[in-house]
Coordinates of C-alpha atoms and ligand atoms in Angstrom, one line a residue:
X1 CA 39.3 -192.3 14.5
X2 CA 40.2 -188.6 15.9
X3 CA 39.6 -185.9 13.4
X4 CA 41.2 -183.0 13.4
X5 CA 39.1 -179.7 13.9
X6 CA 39.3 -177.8 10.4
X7 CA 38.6 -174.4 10.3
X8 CA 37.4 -172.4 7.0
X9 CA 38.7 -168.1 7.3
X10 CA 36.7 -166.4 4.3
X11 CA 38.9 -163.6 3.4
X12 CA 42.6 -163.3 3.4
X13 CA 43.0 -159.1 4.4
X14 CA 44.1 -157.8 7.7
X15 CA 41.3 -159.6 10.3
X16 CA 41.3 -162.7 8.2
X17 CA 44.9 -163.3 8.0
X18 CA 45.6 -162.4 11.9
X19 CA 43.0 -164.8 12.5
X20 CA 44.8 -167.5 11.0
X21 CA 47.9 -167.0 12.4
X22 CA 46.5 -167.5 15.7
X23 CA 44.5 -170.4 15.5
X24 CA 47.9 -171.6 14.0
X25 CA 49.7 -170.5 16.9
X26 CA 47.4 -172.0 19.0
X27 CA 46.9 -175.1 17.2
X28 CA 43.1 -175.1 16.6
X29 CA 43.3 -176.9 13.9
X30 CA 43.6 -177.2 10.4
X31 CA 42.6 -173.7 8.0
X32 CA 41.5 -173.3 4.7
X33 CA 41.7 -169.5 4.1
X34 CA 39.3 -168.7 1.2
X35 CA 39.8 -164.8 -0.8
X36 CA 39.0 -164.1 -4.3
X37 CA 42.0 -162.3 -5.4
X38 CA 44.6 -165.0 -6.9
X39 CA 47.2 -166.1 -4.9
X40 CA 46.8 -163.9 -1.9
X41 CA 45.4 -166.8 0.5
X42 CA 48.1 -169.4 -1.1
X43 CA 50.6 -166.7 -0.6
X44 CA 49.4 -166.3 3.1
X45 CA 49.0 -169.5 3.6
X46 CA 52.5 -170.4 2.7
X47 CA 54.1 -167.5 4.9
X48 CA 51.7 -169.0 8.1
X49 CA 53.0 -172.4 7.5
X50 CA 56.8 -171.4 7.2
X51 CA 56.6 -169.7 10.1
X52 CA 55.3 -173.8 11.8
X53 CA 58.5 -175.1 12.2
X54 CA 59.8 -171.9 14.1
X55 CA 57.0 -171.7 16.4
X56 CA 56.2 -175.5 16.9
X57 CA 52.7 -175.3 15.4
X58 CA 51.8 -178.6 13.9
X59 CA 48.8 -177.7 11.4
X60 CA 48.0 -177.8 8.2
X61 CA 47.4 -174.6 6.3
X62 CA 45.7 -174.7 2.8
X63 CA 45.0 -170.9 0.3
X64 CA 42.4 -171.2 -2.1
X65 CA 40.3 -169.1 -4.4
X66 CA 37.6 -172.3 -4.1
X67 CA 35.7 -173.8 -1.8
X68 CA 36.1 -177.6 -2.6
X69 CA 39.0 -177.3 -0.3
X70 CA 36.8 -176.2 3.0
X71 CA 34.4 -179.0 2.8
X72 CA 33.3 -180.6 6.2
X73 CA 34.8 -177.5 8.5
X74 CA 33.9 -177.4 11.9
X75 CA 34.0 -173.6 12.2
X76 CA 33.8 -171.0 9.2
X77 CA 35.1 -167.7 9.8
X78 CA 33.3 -164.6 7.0
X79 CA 35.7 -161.8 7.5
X80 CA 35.1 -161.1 3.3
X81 CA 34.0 -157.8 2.5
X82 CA 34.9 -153.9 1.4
X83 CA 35.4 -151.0 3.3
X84 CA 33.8 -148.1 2.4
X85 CA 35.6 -146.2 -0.3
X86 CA 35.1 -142.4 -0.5
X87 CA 32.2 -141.2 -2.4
X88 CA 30.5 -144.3 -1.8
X89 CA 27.2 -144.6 0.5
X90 CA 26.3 -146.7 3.8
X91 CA 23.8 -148.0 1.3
X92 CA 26.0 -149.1 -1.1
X93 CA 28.5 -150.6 1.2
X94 CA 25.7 -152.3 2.6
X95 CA 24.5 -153.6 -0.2
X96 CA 27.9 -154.7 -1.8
X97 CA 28.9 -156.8 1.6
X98 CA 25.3 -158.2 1.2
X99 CA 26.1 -159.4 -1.9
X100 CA 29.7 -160.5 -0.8
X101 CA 28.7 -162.6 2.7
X102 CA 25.7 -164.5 0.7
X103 CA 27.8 -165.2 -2.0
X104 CA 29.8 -167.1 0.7
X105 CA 27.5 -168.3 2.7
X106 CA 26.0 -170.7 -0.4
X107 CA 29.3 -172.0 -1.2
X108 CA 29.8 -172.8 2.7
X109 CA 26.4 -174.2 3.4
X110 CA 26.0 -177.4 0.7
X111 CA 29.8 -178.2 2.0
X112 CA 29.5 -177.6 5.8
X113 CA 26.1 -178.1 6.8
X114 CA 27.3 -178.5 10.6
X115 CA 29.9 -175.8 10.6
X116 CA 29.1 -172.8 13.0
X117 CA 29.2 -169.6 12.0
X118 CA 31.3 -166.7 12.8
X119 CA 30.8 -162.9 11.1
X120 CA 32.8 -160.4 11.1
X121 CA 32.2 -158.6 8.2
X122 CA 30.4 -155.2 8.5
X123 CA 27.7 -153.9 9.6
X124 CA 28.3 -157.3 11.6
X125 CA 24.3 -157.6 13.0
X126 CA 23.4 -157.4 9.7
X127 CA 25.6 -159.6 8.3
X128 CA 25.4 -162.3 10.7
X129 CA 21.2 -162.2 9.8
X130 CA 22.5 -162.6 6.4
X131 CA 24.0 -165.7 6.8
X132 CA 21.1 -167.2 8.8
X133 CA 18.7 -165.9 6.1
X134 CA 21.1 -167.4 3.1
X135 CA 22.8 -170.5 4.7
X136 CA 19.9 -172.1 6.4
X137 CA 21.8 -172.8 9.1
X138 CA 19.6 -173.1 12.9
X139 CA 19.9 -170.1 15.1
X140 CA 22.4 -171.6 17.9
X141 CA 25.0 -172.0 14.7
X142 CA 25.8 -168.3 13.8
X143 CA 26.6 -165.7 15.6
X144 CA 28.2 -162.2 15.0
X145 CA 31.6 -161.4 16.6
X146 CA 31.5 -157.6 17.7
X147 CA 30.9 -157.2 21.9
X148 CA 34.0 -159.5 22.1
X149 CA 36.0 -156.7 20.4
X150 CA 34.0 -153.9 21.8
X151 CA 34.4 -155.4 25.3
X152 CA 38.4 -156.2 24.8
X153 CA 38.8 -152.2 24.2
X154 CA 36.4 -151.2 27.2
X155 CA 38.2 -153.7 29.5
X156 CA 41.8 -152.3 28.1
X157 CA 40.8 -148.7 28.8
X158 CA 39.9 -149.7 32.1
X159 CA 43.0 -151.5 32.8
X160 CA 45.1 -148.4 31.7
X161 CA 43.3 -145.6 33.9
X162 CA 43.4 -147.6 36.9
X163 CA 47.2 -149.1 36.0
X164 CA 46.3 -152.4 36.6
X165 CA 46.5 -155.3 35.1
X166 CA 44.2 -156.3 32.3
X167 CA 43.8 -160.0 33.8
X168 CA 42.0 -158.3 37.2
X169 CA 39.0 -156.4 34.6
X170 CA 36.2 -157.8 33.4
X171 CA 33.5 -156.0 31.7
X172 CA 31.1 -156.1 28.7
X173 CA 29.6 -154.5 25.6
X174 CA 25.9 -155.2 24.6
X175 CA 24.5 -153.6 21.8
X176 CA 25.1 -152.9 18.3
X177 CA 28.6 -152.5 17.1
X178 CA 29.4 -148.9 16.4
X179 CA 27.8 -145.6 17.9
X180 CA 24.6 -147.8 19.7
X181 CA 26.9 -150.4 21.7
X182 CA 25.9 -150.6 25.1
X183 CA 29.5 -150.7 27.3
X184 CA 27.6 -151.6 31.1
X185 CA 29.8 -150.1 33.8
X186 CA 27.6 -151.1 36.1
X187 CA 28.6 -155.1 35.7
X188 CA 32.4 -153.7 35.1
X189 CA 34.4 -154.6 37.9
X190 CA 38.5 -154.9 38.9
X191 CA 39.4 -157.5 41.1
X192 CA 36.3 -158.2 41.7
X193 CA 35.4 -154.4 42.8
X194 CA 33.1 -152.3 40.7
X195 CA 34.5 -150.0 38.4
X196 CA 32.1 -147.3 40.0
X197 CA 33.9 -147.4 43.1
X198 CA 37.9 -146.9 41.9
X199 CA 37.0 -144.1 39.1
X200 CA 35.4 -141.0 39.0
X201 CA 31.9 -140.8 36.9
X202 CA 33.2 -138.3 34.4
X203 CA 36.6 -140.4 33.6
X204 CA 34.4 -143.6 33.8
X205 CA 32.0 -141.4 30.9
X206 CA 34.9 -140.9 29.4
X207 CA 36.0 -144.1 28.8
X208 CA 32.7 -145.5 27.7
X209 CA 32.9 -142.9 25.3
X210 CA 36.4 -143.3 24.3
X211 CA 35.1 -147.7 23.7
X212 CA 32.3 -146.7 21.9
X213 CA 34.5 -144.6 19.1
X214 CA 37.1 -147.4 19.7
X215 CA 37.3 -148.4 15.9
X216 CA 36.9 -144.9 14.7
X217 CA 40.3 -143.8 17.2
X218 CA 42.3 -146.3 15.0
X219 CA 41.2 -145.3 11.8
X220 CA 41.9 -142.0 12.3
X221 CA 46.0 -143.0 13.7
X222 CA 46.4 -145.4 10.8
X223 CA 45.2 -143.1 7.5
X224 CA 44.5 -146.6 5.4
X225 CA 43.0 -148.9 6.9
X226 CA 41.3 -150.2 10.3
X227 CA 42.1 -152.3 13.3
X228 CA 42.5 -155.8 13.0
X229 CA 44.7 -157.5 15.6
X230 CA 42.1 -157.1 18.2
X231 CA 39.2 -158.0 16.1
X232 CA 41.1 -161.1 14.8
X233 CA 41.9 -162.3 18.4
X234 CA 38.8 -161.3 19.5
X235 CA 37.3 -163.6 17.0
X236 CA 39.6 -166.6 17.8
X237 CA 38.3 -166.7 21.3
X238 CA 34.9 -167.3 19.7
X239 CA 36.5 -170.1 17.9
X240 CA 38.4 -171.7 20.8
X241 CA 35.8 -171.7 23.1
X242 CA 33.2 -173.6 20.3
X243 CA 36.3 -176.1 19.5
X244 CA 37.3 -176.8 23.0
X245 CA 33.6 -176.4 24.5
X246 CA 35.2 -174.3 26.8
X247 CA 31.3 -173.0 27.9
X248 CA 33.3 -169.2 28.1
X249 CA 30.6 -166.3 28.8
X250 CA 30.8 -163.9 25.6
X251 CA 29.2 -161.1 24.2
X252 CA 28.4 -162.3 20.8
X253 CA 25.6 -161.0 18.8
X254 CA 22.9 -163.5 18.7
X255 CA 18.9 -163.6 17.1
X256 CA 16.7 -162.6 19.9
X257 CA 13.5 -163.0 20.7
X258 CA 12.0 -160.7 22.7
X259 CA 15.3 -160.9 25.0
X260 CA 16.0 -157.4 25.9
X261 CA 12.9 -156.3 24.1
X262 CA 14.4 -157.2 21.0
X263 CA 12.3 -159.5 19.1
X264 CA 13.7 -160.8 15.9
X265 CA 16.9 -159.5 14.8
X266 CA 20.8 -159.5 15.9
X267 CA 22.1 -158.1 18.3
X268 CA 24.9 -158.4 20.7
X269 CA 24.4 -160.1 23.9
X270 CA 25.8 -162.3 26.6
X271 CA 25.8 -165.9 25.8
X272 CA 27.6 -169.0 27.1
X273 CA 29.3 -170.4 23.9
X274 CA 30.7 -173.6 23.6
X275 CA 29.8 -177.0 22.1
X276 CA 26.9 -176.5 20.1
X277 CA 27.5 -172.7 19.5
X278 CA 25.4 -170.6 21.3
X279 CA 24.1 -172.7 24.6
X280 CA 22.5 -170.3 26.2
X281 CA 21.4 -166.6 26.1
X282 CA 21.7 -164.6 29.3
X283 CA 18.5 -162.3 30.0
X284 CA 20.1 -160.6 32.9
X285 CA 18.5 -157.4 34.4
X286 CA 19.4 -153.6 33.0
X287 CA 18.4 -150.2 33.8
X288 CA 16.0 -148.1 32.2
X289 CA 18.5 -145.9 30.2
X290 CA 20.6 -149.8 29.3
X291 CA 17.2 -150.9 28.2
X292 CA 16.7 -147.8 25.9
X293 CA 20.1 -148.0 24.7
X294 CA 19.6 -151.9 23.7
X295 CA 16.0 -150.6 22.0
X296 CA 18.1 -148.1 19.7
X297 CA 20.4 -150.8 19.3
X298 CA 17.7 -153.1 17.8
X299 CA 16.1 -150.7 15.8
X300 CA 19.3 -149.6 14.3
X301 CA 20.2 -153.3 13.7
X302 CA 16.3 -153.8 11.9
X303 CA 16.2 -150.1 9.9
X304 CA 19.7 -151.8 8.7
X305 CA 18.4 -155.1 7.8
X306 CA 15.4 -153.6 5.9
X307 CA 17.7 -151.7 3.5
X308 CA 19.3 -155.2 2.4
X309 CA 17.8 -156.5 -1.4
X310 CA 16.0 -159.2 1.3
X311 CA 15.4 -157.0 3.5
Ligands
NAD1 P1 40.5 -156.4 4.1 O1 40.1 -155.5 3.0 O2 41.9 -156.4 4.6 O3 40.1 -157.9 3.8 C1 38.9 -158.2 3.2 C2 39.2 -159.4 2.2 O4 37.9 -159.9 1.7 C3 40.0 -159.0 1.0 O5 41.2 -159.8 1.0 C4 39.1 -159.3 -0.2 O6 39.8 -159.7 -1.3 C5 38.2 -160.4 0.4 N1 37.0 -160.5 -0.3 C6 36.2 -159.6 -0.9 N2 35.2 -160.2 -1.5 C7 35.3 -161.6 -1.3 C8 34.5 -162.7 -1.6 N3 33.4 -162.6 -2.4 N4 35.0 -163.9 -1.2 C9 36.1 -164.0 -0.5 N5 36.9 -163.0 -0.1 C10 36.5 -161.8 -0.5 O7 39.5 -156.0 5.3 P2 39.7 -156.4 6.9 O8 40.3 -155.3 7.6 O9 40.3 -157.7 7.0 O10 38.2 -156.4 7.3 C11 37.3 -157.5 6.9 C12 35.9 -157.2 7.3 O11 35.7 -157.2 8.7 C13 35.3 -155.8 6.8 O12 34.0 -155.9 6.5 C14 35.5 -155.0 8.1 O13 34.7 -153.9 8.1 C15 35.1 -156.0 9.1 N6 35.6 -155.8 10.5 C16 34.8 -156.2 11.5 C17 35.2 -156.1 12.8 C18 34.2 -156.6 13.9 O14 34.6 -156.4 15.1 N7 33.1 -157.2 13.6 C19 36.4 -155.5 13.1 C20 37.2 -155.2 12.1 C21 36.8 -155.3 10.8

């Protein structure tokens, strides 16, 4: 008999809510959307599905405050979490989202052993070793979403100096997410012709810049709050191409061993996702400052994952 994928999204804000509306909208499969605060996921839930019959998407959409509801999912989403409130410490935040993604990651792994993985919440490498750590899930099952993003801002900035369009750029973020991602001009190209040779190295500086405080530039229009359309689209890619084993070429952060000079810890990297999660990781060749920028990366991503209580 076919079955129908089913896909779990833990946390009902701003990403995990967007997220659900477009695997909806582009018929995924089934969601369960999971969030602790009462009726905000069966209020969400509701609103996606009203807006089916309008939109001609054909899938079931389930809120809960359990997790009975998500058992046998093909792909769990952890977008759960807090954002850090004034007066409190990158510690504590850390901490509290440690708390907060194991918490979920035990109710998800008795009732989807095969499910993969996909963290968002923040800081994502660390979260996404988290879930390994907790879930006991094998390595080629979770994975971090955060050079997808990253790479999505780089490849729009691009697209905007040049006044092209965004379907002729392609380009990529390695790295951690935040202030030690790794955008690489040099493999950034539009219609096929390096970046390098259509803008000027201080614009091009610029722009790497501009993609590596890409998060921070939104923050600061919005007040309250952060980004979450790109995030949550960026994260459905992820999804699509494990449900339709579409073998797509991401930047996801993945464990790594001795890739990149990275050994043991997550971090974002090229990888060709599809069936099976993670198929493959790409150990393709960098310069030396790209290789010192992917060492800071990894020592950010282990000084991080030392602080946790497991640490
Ligand atoms: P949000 O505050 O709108 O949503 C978070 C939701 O998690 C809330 O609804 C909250 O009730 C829920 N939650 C808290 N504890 C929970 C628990 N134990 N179980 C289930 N749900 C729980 O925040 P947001 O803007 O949607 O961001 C979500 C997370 O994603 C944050 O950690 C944020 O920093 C991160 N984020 C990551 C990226 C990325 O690219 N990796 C991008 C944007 C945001």
């Amino acid at each position: 008999m076919l079955k129908r994928n089913k896909i779990t999204i833990v946390g009902a804000g701003n990403v995990g809510a967007t997220a659900a509306h477009w695997a909806a909208s582009k018929e995924l499969g089934d969601i369960v959307l999971v969030d602790v605060v009462e009726g905000v996921p069966q209020g969400k839930a509701l609103d996606l599905a009203q807006a089916g019959p309008i939109e001609g998407f054909d899938v079931s959409i389930t809120g809960t405050n359990g997790y009975d509801e998500t058992e046998g999912s093909d792909v769990v989403v952890i977008t759960a979490g807090i954002a850090r409130k004034p007066g409190m410490s990158r510690d504590d935040l850390l901490k509290t989202n440690y708390e907060i993604v194991s918490s979920v990651v035990r109710e998800i792994c008795s009732r989807s052993p095969d499910a993969y993985i996909i963290v968002v919440s923040k800081p994502v490498d660390v979260m996404t070793y988290v879930a390994v750590k907790e879930g006991g899930f094998s390595r080629n099952q979770v994975m971090g979403q955060a050079g997808v993003l990253d790479s999505t801002r780089f490849r729009a900035f691009l697209a905007m100096e040049l006044g092209v369009s965004v379907e002729d750029v392609s380009a990529f973020v390695m790295g951690a997410h935040g202030d030690s991602m790794v955008p690489l001009v040099r493999y950034s190209y539009a219609g096929g012709i390096p970046v390098e040779r259509l803008i000027p190295k201080e614009r091009l500086d610029a722009i790497v810049e501009r993609t590596r405080k890409g998060g921070g530039e939104i923050v600061d229009l919005l007040k309250t709050g952060s980004a979450f359309v790109a995030p949550a689209v960026a994260t459905i890619e992820m999804v699509e191409a494990i449900l339709l084993d579409e073998r797509r070429i991401l930047p996801c952060a993945a464990y790594l061993e001795g890739q990149y000079g990275v050994d043991g810890g997550y971090v974002g990297v090229p990888l060709r996702l599809g069936a099976g999660g993670i198929q493959e990781i790409y150990d393709i060749s960098l310069s030396d400052d790209e290789k010192a920028a992917m060492k800071v990366a990894g020592d950010a991503v282990k000084e991080l994952v030392a602080a946790t209580p497991k640490g």
